[in-house]
Short mmCIF file of C-alpha atoms in Angstrom, two decimals:
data_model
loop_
_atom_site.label_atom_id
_atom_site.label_comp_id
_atom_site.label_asym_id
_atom_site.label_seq_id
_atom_site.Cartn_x
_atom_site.Cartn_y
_atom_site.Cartn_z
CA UNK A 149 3.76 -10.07 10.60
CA UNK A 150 5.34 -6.41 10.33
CA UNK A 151 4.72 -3.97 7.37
CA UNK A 152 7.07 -4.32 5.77
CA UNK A 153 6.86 -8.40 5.19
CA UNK A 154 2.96 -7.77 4.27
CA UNK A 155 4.28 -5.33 1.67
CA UNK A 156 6.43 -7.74 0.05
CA UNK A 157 3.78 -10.37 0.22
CA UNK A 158 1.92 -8.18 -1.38
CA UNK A 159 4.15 -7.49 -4.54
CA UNK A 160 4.67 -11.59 -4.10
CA UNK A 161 1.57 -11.96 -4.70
CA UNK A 162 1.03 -9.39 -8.14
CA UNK A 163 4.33 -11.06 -9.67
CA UNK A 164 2.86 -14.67 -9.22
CA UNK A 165 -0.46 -14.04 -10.47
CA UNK A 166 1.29 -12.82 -13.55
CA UNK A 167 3.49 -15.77 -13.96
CA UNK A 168 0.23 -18.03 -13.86
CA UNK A 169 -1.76 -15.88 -16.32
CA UNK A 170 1.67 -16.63 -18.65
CA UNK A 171 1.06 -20.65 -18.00
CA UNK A 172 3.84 -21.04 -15.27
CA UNK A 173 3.33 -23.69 -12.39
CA UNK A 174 6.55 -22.80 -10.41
CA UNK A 175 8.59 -20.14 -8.96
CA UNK A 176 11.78 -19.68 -7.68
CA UNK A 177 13.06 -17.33 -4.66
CA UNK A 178 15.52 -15.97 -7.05
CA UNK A 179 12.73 -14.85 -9.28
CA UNK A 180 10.82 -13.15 -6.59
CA UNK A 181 13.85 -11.34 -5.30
CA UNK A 182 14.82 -10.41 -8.71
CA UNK A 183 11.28 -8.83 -9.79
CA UNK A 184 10.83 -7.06 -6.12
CA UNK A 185 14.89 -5.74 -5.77
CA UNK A 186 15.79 -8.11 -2.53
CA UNK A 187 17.62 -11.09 -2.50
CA UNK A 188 16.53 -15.16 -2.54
CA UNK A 189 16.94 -15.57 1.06
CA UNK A 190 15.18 -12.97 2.11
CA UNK A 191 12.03 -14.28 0.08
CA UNK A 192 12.82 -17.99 1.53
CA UNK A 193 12.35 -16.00 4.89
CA UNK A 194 9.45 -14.48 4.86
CA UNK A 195 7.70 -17.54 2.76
CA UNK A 196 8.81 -19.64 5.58
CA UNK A 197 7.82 -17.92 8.12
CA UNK A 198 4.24 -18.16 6.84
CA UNK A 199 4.70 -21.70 6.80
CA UNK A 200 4.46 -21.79 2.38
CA UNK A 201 6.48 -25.04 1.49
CA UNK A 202 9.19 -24.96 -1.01
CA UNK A 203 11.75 -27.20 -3.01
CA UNK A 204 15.22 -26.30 -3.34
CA UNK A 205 15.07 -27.71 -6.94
CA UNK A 206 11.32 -27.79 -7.73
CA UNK A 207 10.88 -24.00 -6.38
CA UNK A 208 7.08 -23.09 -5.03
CA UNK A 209 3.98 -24.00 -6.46
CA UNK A 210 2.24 -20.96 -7.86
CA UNK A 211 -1.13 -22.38 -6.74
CA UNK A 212 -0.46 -22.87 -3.61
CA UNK A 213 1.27 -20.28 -3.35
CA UNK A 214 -1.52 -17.91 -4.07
CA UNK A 215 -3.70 -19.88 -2.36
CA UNK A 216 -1.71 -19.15 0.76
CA UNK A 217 -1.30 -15.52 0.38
CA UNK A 218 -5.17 -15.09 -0.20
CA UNK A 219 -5.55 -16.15 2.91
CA UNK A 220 -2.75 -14.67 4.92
CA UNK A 221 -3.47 -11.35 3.20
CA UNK A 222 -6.77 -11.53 3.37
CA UNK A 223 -8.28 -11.58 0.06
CA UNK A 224 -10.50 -14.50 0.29
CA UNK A 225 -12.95 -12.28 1.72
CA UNK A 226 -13.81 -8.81 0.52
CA UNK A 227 -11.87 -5.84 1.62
CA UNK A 228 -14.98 -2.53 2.60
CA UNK A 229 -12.38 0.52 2.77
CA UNK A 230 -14.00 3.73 2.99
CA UNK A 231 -12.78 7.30 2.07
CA UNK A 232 -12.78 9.94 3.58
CA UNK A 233 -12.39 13.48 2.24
CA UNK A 234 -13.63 13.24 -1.57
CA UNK A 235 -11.66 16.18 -3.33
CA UNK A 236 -9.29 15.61 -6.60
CA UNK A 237 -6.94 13.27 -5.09
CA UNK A 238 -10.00 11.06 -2.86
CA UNK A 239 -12.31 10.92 -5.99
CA UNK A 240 -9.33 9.67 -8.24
CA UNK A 241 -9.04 7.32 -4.98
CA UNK A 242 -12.42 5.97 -5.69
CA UNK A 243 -12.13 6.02 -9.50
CA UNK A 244 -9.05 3.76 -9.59
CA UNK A 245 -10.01 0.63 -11.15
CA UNK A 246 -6.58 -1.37 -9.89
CA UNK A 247 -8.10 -1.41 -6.27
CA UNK A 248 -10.95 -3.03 -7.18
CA UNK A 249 -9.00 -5.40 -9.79
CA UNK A 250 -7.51 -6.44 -5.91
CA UNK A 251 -10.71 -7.04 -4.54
CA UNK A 252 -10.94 -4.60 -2.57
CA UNK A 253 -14.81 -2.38 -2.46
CA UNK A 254 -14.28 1.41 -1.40
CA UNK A 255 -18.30 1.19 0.12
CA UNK A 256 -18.89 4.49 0.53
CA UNK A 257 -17.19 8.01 0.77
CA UNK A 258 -17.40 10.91 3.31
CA UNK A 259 -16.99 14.86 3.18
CA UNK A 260 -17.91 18.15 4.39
CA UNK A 261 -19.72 19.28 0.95
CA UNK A 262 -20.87 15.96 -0.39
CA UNK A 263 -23.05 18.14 -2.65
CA UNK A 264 -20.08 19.77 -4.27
CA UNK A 265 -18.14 16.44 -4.85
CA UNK A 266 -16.99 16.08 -8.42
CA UNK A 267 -16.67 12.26 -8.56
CA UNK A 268 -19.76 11.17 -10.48
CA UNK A 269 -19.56 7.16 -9.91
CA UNK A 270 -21.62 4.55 -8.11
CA UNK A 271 -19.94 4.58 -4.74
CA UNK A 272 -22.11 6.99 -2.43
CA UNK A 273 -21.03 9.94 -0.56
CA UNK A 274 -22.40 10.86 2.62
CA UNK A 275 -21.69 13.86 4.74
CA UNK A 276 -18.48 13.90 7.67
CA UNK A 277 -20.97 13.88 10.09
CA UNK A 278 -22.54 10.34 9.08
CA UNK A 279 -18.82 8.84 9.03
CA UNK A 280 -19.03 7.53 12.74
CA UNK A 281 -21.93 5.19 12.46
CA UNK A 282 -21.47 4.39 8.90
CA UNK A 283 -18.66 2.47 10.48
CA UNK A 284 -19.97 0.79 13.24
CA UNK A 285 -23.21 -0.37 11.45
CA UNK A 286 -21.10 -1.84 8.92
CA UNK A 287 -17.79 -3.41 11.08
CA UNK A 288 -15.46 -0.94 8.60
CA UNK A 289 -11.91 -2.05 10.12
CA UNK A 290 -10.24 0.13 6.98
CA UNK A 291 -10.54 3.81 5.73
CA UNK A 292 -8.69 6.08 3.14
CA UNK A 293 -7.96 9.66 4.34
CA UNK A 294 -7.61 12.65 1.97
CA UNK A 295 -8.34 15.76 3.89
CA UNK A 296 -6.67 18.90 4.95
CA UNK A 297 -3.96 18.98 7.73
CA UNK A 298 -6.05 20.96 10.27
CA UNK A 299 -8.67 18.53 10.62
CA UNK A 300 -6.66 15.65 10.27
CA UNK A 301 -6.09 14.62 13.64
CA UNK A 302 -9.62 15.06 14.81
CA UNK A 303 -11.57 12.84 12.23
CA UNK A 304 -8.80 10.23 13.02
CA UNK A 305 -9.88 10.04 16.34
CA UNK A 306 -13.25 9.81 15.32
CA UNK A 307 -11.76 6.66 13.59
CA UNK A 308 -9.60 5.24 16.25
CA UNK A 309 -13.16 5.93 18.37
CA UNK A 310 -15.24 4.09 16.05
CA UNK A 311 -13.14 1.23 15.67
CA UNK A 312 -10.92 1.57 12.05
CA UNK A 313 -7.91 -0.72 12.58
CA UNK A 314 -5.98 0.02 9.22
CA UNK A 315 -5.56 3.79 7.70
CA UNK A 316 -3.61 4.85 3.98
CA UNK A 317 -3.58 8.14 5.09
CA UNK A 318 -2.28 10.94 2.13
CA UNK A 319 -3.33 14.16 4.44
CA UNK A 320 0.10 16.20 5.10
CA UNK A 321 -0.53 15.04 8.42
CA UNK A 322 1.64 12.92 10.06
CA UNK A 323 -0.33 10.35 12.19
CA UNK A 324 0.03 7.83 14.21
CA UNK A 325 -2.03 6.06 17.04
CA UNK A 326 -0.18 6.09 20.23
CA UNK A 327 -2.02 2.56 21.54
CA UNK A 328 -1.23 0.65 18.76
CA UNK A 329 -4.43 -0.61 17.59
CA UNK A 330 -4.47 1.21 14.21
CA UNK A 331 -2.00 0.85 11.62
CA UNK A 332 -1.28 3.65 9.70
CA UNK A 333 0.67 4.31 6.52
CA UNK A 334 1.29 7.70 5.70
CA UNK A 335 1.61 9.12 2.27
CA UNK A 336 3.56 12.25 1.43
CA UNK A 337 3.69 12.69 -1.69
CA UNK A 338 5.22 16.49 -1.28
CA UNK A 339 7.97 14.54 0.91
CA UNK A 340 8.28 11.54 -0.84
CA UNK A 341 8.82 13.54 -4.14
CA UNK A 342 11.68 15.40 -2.20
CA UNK A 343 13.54 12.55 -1.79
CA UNK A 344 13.42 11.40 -4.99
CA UNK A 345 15.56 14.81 -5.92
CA UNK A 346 17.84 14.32 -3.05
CA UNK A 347 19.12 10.76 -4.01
CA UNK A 348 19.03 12.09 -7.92
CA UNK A 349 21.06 15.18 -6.75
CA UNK A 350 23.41 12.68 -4.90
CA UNK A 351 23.94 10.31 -7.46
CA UNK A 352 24.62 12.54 -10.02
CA UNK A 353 27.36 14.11 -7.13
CA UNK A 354 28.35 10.68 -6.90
CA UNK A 355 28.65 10.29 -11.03
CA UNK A 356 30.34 13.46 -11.43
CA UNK A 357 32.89 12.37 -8.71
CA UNK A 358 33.49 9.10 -10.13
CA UNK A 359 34.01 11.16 -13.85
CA UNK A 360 36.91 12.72 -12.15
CA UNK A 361 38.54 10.20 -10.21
CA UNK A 362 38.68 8.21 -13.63
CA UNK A 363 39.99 11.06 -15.77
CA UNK A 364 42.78 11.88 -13.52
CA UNK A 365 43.82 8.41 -12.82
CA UNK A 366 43.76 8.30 -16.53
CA UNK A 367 46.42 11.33 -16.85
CA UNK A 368 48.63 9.36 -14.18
#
């Protein structure tokens, strides 16, 4: 399975749990596709490739469905993620209460000045240097990385050394593991912001060129 089919699962998956907390006992491709912004087939695809049945007329069976997906994405067991580099943006990490709605458990969290740390919750924080067999004494196959650019690379590494498999990393970083054996998804949000004003700059190029083209075929 790529990335980008386990990220559609994913939002699969949050959609139909909704639709059975409403009372519903079917879905339809078409209402997947819809909710997500891709079309039917494209859903029937990656359902079918995961070998979920479906009905042309009686749609997918929301049980099952999630039943499925549990599996396939794992959640039938619980998720240990760990995080690494506890400032503003890794506390608010570990103070989201949507990641553990998931089932997902952020076990512990690791930084240079665990002393001067302002989250104030239950999960505990060790020191950097601890980080290494933190995760081999407890099989940690998935970390969360919030830490400055110039010490990025290095601690990932120390990851990649140690045996992490999966990585959300939102240092301004860009990483990537050259073997293959680690996944990572890299967050920008500086970049990713950007390009939210370049296609709103476009479109409203696009708009204004539209505007025109009506107006003068309107003076034809």
């Amino acid at each position: 399975m790529n990335k980008e089919t386990s990220v559609r699962l994913s939002k699969y998956r949050r959609i139909i749990q909704k639709l059975k907390i409403m009372g519903m006992e079917k879905v339809f491709s078409n209402n997947l596709g819809d909710a997500i912004g891709v079309a039917p087939a494209l859903v029937r695809k990656d359902l079918s490739s995961l070998k979920i049945p479906g009905h042309k007329r009686g749609g997918y069976n929301i049980d099952e469905l999630i039943s499925e997906m549990d599996t396939i994405l794992g959640k039938n067991r619980q998720m240990d993620v760990i995080v690494v580099g506890c400032g503003k943006l890794g506390s608010a990490i570990m103070g989201h209460r949507g990641i553990y709605d998931e089932g997902i458990k952020i076990v512990a969290g690791f930084d240079n000045r665990p002393d001067h740390v302002a989250y104030k919750g239950n999960i505990p924080i060790y020191h950097i240097n601890k980080m290494e067999d933190f995760i081999r004494d407890n099989n940690i196959k998935i970390a969360v990385m919030a830490v400055p650019k110039f010490v990025a690379a290095d601690i990932f590494r120390i990851m990649l050394d140690c045996g992490i498999q999966g990585l959300l990393n939102f240092s301004p970083a860009e990483l990537k593991d050259i073997n293959g054996k680690c996944l990572v998804n890299n967050v920008n949000i500086a970049i990713m912001l950007e390009n939210l004003f370049f296609y709103l700059k476009n479109q409203q190029e696009l708009d204004s060129s539209a505007r025109l083209i009506e107006e003068n075929n309107m003076l034809m």
